[in-house]
CSV table of C-alpha atoms and ligand atoms in Angstrom, one decimal:
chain,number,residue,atom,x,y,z
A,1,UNK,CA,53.8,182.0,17.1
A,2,UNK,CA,50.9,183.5,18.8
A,3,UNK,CA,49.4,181.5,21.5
A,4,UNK,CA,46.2,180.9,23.2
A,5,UNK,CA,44.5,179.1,26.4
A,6,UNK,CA,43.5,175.9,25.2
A,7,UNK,CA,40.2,175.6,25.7
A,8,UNK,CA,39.1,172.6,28.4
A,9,UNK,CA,37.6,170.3,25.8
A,10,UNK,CA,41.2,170.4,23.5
A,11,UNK,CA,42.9,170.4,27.3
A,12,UNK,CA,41.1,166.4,27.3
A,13,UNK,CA,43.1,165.4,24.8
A,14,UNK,CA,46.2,165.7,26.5
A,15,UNK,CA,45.2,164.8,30.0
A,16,UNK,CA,41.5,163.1,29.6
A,17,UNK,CA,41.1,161.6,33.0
A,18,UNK,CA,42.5,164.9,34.7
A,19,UNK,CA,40.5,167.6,32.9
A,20,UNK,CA,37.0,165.5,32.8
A,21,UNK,CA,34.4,165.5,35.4
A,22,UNK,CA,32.5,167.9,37.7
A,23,UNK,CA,33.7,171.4,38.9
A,24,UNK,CA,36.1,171.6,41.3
A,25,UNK,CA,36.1,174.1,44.2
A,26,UNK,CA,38.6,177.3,44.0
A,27,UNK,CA,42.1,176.4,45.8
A,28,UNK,CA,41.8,177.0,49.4
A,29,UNK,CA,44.8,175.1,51.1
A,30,UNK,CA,42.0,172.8,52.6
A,31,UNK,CA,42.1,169.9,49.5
A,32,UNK,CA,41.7,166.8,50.9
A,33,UNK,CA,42.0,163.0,49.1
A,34,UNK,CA,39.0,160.4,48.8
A,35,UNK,CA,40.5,159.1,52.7
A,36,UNK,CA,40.1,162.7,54.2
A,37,UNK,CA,44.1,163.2,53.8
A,38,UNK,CA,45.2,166.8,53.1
A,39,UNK,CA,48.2,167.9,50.8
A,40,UNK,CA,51.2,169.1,52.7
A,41,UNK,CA,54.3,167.9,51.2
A,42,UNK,CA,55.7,167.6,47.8
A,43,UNK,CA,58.8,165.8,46.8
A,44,UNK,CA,60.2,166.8,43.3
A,45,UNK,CA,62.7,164.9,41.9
A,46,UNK,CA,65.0,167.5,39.8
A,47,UNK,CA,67.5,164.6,37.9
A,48,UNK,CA,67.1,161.0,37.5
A,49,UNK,CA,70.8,160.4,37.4
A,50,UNK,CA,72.7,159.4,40.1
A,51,UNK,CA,77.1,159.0,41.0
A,52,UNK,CA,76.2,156.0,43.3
A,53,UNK,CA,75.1,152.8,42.6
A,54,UNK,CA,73.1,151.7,45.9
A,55,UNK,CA,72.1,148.1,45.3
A,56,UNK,CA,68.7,149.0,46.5
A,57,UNK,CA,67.9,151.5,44.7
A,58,UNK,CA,70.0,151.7,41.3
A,59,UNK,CA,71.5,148.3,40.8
A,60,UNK,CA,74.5,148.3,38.7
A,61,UNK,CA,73.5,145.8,36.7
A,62,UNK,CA,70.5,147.2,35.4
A,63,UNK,CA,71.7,151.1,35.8
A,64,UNK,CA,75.0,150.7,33.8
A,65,UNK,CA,76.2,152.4,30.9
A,66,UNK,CA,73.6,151.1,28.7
A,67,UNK,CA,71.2,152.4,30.7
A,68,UNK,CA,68.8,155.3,29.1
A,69,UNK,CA,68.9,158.1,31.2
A,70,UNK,CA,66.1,160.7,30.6
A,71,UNK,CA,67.3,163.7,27.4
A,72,UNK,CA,67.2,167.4,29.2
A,73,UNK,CA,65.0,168.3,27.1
A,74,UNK,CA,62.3,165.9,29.3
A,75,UNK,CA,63.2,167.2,32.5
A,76,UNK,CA,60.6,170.1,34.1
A,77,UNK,CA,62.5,173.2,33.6
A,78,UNK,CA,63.1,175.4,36.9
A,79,UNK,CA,60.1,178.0,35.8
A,80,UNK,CA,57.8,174.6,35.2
A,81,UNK,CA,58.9,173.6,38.5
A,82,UNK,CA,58.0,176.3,40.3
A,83,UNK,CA,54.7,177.3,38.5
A,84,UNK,CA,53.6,173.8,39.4
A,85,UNK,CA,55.0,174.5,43.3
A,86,UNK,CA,53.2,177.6,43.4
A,87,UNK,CA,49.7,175.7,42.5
A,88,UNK,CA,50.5,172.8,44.7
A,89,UNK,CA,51.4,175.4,47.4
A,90,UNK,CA,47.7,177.4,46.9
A,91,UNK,CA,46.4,174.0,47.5
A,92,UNK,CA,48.2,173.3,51.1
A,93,UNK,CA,51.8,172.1,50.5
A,94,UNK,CA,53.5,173.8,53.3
A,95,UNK,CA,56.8,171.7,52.8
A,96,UNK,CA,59.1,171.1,49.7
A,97,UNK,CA,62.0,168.3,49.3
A,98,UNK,CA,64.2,168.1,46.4
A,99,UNK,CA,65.2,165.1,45.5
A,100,UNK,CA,66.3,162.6,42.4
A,101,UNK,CA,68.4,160.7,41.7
A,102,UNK,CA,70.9,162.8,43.1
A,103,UNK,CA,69.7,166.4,43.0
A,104,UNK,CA,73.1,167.9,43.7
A,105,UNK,CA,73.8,166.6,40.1
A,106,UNK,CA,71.1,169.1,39.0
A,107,UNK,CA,73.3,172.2,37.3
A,108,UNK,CA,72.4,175.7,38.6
A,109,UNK,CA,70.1,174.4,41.7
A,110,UNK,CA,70.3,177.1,43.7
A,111,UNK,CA,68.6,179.1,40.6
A,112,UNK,CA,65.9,176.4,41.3
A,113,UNK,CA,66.4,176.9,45.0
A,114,UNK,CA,66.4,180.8,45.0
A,115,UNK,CA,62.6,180.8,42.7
A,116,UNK,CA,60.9,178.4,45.2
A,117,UNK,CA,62.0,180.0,48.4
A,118,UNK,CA,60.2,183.1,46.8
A,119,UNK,CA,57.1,181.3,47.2
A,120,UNK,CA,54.5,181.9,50.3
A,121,UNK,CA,51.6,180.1,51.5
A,122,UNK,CA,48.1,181.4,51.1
A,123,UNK,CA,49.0,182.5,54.7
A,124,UNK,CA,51.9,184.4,53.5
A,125,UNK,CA,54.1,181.9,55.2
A,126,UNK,CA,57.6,180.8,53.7
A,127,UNK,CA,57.7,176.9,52.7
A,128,UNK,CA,59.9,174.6,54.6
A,129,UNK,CA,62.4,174.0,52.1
A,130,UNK,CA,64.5,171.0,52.0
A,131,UNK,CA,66.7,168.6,50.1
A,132,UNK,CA,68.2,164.9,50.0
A,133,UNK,CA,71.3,164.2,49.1
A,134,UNK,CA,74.1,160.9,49.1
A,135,UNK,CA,76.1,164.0,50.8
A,136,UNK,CA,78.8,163.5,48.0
A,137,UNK,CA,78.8,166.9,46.5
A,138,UNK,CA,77.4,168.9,49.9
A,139,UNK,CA,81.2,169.9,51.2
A,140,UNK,CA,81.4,171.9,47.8
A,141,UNK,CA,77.8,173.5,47.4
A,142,UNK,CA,76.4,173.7,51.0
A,143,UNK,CA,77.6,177.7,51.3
A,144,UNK,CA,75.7,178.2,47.7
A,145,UNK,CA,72.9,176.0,48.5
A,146,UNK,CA,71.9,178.3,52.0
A,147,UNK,CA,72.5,181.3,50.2
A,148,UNK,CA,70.0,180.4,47.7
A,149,UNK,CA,67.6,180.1,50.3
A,150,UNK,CA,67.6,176.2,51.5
A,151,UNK,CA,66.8,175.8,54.8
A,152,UNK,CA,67.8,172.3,55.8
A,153,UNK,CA,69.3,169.0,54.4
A,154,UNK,CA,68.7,164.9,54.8
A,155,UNK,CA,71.8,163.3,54.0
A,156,UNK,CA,72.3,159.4,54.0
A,157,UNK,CA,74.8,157.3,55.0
A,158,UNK,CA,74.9,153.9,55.5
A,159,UNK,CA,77.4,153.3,57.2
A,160,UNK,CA,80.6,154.7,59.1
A,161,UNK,CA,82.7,151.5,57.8
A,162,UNK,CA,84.5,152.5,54.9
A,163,UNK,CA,84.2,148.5,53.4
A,164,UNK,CA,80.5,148.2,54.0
A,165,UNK,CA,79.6,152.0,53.1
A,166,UNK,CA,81.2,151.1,49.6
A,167,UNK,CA,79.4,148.0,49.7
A,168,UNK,CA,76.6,149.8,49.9
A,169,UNK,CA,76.9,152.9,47.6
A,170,UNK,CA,78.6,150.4,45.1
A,171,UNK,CA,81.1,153.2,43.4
A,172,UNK,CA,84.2,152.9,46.0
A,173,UNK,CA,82.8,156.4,47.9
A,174,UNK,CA,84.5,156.9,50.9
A,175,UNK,CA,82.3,157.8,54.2
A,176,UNK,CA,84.8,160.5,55.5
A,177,UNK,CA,83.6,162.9,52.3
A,178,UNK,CA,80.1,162.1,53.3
A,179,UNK,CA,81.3,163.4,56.5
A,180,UNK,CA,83.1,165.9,55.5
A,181,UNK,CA,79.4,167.5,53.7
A,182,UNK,CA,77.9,166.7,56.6
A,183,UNK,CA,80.2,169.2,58.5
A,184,UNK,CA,79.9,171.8,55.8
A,185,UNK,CA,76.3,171.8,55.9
A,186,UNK,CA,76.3,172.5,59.7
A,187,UNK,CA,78.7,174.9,59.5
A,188,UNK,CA,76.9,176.9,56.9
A,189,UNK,CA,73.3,176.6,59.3
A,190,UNK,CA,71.6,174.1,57.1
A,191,UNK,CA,70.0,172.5,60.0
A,192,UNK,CA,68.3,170.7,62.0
A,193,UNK,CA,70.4,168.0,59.6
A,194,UNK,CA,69.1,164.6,59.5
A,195,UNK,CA,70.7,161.3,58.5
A,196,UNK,CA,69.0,158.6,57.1
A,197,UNK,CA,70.5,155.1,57.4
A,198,UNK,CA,68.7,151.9,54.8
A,199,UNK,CA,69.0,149.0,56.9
A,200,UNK,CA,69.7,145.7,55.1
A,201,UNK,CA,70.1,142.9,57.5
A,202,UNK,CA,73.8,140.6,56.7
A,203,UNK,CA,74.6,144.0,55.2
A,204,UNK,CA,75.1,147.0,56.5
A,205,UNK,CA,73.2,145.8,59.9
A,206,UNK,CA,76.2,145.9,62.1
A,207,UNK,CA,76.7,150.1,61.4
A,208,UNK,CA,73.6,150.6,63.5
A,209,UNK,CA,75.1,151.0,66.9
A,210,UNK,CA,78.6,152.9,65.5
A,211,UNK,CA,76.6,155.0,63.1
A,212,UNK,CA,73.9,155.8,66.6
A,213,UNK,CA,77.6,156.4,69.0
A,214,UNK,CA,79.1,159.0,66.3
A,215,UNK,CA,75.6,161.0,66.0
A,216,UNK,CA,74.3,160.8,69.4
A,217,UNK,CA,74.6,164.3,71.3
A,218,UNK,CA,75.8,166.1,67.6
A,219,UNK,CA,72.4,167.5,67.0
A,220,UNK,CA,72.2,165.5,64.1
A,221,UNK,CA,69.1,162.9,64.0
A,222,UNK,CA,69.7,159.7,62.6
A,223,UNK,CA,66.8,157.6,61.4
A,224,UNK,CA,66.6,154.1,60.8
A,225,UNK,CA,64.7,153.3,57.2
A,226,UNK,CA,63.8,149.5,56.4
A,227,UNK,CA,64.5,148.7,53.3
A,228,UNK,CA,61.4,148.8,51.2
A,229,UNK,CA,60.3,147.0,48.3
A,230,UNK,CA,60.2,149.9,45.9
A,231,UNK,CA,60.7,149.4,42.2
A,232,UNK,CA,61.0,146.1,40.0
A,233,UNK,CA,65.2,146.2,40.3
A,234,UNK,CA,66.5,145.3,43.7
A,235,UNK,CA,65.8,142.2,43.9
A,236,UNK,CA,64.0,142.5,47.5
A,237,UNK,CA,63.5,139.7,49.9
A,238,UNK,CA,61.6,140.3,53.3
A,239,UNK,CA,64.1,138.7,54.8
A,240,UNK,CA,67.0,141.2,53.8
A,241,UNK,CA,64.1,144.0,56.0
A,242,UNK,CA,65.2,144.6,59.3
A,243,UNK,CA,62.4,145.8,61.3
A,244,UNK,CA,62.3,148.9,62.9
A,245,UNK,CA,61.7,146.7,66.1
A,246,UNK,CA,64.7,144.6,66.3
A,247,UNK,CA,66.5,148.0,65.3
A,248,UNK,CA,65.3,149.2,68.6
A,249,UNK,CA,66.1,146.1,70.3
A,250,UNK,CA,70.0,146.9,69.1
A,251,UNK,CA,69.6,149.9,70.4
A,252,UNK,CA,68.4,149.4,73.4
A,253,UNK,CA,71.6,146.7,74.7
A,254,UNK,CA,73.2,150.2,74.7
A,255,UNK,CA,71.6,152.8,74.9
A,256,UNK,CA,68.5,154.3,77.1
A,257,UNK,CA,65.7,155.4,75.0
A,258,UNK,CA,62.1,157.1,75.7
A,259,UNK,CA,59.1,157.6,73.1
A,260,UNK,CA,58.7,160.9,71.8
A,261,UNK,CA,55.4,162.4,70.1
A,262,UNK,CA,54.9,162.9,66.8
A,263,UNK,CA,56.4,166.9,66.1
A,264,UNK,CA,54.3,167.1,63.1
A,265,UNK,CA,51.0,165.4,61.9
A,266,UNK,CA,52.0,162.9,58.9
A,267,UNK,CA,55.4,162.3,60.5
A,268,UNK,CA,56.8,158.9,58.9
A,269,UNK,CA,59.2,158.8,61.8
A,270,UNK,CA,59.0,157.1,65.2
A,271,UNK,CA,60.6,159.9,67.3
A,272,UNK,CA,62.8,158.2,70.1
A,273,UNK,CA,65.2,159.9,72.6
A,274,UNK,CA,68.3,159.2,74.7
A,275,UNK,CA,69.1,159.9,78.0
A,276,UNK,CA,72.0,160.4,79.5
A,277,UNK,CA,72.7,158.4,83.0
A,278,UNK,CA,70.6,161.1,84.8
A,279,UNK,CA,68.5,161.2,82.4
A,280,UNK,CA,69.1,164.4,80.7
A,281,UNK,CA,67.7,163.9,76.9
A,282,UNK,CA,70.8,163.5,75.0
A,283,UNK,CA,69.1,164.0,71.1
A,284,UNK,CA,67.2,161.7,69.3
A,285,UNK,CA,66.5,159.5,66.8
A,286,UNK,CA,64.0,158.4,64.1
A,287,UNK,CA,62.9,155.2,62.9
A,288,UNK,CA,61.0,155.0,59.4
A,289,UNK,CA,58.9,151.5,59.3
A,290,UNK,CA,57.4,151.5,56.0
A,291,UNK,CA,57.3,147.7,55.6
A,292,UNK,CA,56.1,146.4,59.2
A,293,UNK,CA,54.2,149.6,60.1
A,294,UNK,CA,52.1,151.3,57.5
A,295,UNK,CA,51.8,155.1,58.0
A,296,UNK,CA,49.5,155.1,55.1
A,297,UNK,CA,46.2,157.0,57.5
A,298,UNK,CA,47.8,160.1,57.7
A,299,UNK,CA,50.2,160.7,54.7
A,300,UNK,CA,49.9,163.7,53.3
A,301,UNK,CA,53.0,163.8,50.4
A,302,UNK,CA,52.8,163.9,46.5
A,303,UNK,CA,55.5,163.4,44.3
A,304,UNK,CA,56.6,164.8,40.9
A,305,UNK,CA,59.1,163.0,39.4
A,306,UNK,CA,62.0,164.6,37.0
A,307,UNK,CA,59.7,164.3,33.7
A,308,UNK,CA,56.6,166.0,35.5
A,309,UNK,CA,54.8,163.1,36.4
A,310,UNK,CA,52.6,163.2,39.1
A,311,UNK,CA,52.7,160.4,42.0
A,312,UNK,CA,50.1,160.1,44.5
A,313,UNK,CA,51.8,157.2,46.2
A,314,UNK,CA,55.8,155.8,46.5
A,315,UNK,CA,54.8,152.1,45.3
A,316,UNK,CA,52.7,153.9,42.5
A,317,UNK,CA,52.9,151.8,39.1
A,318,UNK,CA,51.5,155.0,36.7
A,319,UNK,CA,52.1,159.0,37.2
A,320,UNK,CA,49.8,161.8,35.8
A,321,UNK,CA,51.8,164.0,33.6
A,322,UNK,CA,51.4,167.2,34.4
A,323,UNK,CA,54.1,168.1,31.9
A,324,UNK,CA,51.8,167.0,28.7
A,325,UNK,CA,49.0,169.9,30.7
A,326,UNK,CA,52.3,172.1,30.7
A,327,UNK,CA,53.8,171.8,27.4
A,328,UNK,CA,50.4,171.5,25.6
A,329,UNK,CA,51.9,171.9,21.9
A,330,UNK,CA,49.7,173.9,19.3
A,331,UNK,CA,46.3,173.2,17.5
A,332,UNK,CA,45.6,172.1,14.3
A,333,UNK,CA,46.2,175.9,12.8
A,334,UNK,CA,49.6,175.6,14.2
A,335,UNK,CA,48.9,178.2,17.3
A,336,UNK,CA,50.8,177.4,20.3
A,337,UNK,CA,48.7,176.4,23.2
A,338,UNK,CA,48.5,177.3,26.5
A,339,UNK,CA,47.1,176.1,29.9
A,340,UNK,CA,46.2,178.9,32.6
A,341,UNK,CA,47.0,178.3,36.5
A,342,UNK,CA,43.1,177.6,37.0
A,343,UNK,CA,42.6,174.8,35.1
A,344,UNK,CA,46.2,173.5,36.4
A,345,UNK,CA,45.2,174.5,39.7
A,346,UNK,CA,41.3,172.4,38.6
A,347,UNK,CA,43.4,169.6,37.6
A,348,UNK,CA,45.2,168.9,40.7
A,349,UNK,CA,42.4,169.1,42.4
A,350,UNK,CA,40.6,166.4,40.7
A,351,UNK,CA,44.1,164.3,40.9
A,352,UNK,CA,44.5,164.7,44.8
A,353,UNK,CA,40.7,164.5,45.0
A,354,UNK,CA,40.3,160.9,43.9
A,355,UNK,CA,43.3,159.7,45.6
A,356,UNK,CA,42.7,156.6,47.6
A,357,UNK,CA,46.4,155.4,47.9
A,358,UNK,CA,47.6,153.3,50.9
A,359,UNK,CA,50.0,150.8,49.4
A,360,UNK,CA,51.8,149.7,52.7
A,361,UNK,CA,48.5,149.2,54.6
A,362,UNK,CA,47.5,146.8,51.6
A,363,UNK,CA,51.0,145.3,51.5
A,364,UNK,CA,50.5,143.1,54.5
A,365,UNK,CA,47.0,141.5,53.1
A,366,UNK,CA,48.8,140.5,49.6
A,367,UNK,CA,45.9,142.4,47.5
A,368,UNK,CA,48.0,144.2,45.5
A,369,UNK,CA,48.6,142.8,42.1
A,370,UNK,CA,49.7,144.7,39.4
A,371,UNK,CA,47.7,145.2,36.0
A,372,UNK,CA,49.4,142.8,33.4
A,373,UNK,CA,52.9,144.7,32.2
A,374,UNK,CA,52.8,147.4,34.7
A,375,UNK,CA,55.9,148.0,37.0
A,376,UNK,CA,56.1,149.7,40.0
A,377,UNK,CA,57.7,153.1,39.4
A,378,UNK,CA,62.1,153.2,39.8
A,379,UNK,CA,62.6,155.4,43.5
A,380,UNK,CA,65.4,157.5,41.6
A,381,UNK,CA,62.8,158.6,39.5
A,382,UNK,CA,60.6,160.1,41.7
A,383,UNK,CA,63.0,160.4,44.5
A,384,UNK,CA,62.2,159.2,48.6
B,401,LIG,N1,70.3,160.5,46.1
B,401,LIG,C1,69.7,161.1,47.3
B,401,LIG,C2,70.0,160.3,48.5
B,401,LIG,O1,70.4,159.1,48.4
B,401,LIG,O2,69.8,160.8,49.6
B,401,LIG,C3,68.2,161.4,47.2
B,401,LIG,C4,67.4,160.3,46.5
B,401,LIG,S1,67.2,158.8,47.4
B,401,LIG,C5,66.1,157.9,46.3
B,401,LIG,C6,66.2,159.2,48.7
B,401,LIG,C7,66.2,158.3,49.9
B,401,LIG,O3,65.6,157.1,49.5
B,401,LIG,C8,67.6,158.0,50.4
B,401,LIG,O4,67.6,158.3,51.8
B,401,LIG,C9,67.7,156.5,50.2
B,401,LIG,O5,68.5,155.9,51.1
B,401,LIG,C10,66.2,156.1,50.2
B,401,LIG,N2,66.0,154.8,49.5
B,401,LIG,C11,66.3,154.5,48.2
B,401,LIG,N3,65.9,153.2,48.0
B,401,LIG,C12,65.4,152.7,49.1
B,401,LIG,C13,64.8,151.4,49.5
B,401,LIG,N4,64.7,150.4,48.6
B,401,LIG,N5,64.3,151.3,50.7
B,401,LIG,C14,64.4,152.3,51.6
B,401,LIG,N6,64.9,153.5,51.3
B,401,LIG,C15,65.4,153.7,50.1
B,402,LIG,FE1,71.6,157.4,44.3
B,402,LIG,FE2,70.2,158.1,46.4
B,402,LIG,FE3,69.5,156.0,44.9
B,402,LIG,FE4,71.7,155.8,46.3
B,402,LIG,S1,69.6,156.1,47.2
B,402,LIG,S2,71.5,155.2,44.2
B,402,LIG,S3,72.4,157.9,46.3
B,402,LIG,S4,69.4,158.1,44.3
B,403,LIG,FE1,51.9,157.2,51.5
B,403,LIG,FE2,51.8,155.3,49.6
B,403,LIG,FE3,53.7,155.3,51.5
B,403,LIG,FE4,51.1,154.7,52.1
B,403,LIG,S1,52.5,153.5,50.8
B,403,LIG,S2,52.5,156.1,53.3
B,403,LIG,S3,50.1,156.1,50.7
B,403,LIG,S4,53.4,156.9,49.9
């Protein structure tokens, strides 16, 4: 079949409110959103499947074996993927995370891995190139993963008790093989490694000083995330949040800790460090305090979820599908369509453009109601 670039006015039908409007301005890694807030980071979620069962984030009882999971044929494929990274990328993004679901369930990532670590900023930097993972499958895949190209990994844990880790993860996982990937991603130089920990008070609460002894002085970070209210399926209560304060407080009845600055602008963690008895720093740690302390001001991350769905913010209800602007289809004489990087690259612009997001600043007022029907998108789905 022969194809052709569609032209803008057929472009509308697929994508009306991204392909309507004004001119935009050429790419120049200077976009910036309707609150003055560039584009640096893009998380793409590459599966929405998942081996554990978090209760805050896939609830068995809604994600069981009835549950729909997307068809293949819906995900972005690797060459979408990375067309849309290197337009994103001409555009600012300086920093990529994969994530899902559980992206290690993705088959033949590092193919994925190996195309975007290719890519260069209009500066002919590399990107920073990242991933989050449960950690369940890192033991195996770590040595293919930084061969591919990956430069460093999140991994979370919430826990180091067995019971109240498998409380948590919901499938009977044990915390040693979470461990065990852990080790294997240091030992193959996929660092600096960071852990992230979801604190849910009457939970998992009481790991916060073990889980802060086994990482302190290992040159892992562990960061401290309050559970946020993401989604319409985990049933979340404000008082199941711990706040990042009284994590501190916890923290504090043992160890000595100073306030670090900000290593990057955009940073969603609270940098804080120990010190030893003479006060030699003895690592850090993060604390991520989405629910009592917006970081809305300075957020600078977009997210595509694993259908190609663009999300300006996490607590988003609707995405913009960039996969419809992909996968165009053919016209009326049966000629396959195409879309040419400018008026993909036009398209993002206009997204980021009118972005206004700042859900967690809005959170505390209560002015948030949802149009009638609408749910707040699933976090598997477009990944943290
Ligand atoms: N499966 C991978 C993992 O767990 O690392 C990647 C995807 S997961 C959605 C990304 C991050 O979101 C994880 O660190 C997870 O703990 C966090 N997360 C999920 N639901 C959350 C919630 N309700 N509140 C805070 N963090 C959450
Ligand atoms: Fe899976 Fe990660 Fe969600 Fe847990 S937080 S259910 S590991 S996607
Ligand atoms: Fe960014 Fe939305 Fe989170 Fe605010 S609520 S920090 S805009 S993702």
């Amino acid at each position: 079949m022969a194809e052709r670039v569609i032209p803008i006015t057929d472009l509308r039908q697929h994508a009306p409110s991204l392909l309507a409007g004004a001119a935009v301005p050429a790419p120049s890694g200077l976009l910036s959103d309707a609150l003055g807030r560039p584009l640096r980071d893009l998380r793409i979620s590459v599966t929405d499947r998942c081996n554990f069962r978090c209760s805050y984030c896939m609830p068995k009882q809604v994600f069981d074996k009835h549950y729909e999971f997307l068809p293949h044929a819906e995900l972005l494929s690797f060459e979408e993927i990375t067309r849309l990274t290197r337009v994103f990328v001409a555009h600012g993004v300086q920093k990529i995370r994969l994530t899902g679901g559980e992206p290690l369930l993705r088959r033949h990532l590092e193919a994925l891995i190996a195309m975007l670590a290719e890519i260069r900023t209009p500066t002919g930097a590399a990107l920073d190139l990242t991933l989050t993972t449960n950690g369940s499958l890192l033991a195996r895949k770590a040595q293919a993963l930084k061969d591919a190209g990956l430069q460093r990994v999140t991994v979370s844990l919430d826990g180091l008790d067995d019971a109240v880790f498998k409380r948590m993860n919901d499938v009977d996982f044990p915390v040693a093989d979470v461990l065990a990937g852990i080790e294997a991603a240091r030992a193959v130089g996929l660092g600096p490694i960071k852990v992230n920990m979801v604190v849910k008070r009457g939970t998992n609460d009481d790991q916060i000083l073990p889980m802060a002894r086994h990482f302190r002085g290992s040159g892992v970070t562990l960061r401290f995330i309050e559970y946020m209210d993401v989604g319409a399926t985990n049933g979340w209560r404000m008082d199941e949040v711990m706040p990042s304060a009284a994590v501190l407080a916890r923290l504090r009845e043992e160890f000595v800790l100073t306030p670090l600055s900000p290593s990057v602008t955009g940073e969603t963690a609270e940098r804080w460090g120990y010190a030893d008895e003479n006060g030699q720093p003895q690592g850090e740690i993060g604390l991520i305090s989405s629910v009592t302390q917006a970081f809305c001001g300075d957020c600078n991350r977009a997210r595509l979820s694993t259908e190609g769905k663009l999300y300006t913010c996490l607590f988003a209800h609707r995405g913009h599908d960039l996969r419809g602007l992909l996968r165009p289809g053919a016209d009326s004489a049966g000629q396959a369509l195409t879309i040419s990087d400018e008026q993909l690259q036009d398209a993002i612009a206009r997204l980021w453009g009118g972005r206004a997001d700042r859900y967690s600043q809005l959170r505390a007022t209560n002015a948030l109601p949802l149009p009638d029907g609408e749910r707040r998108v699933e976090m598997h789905y477009i990944g943290g």
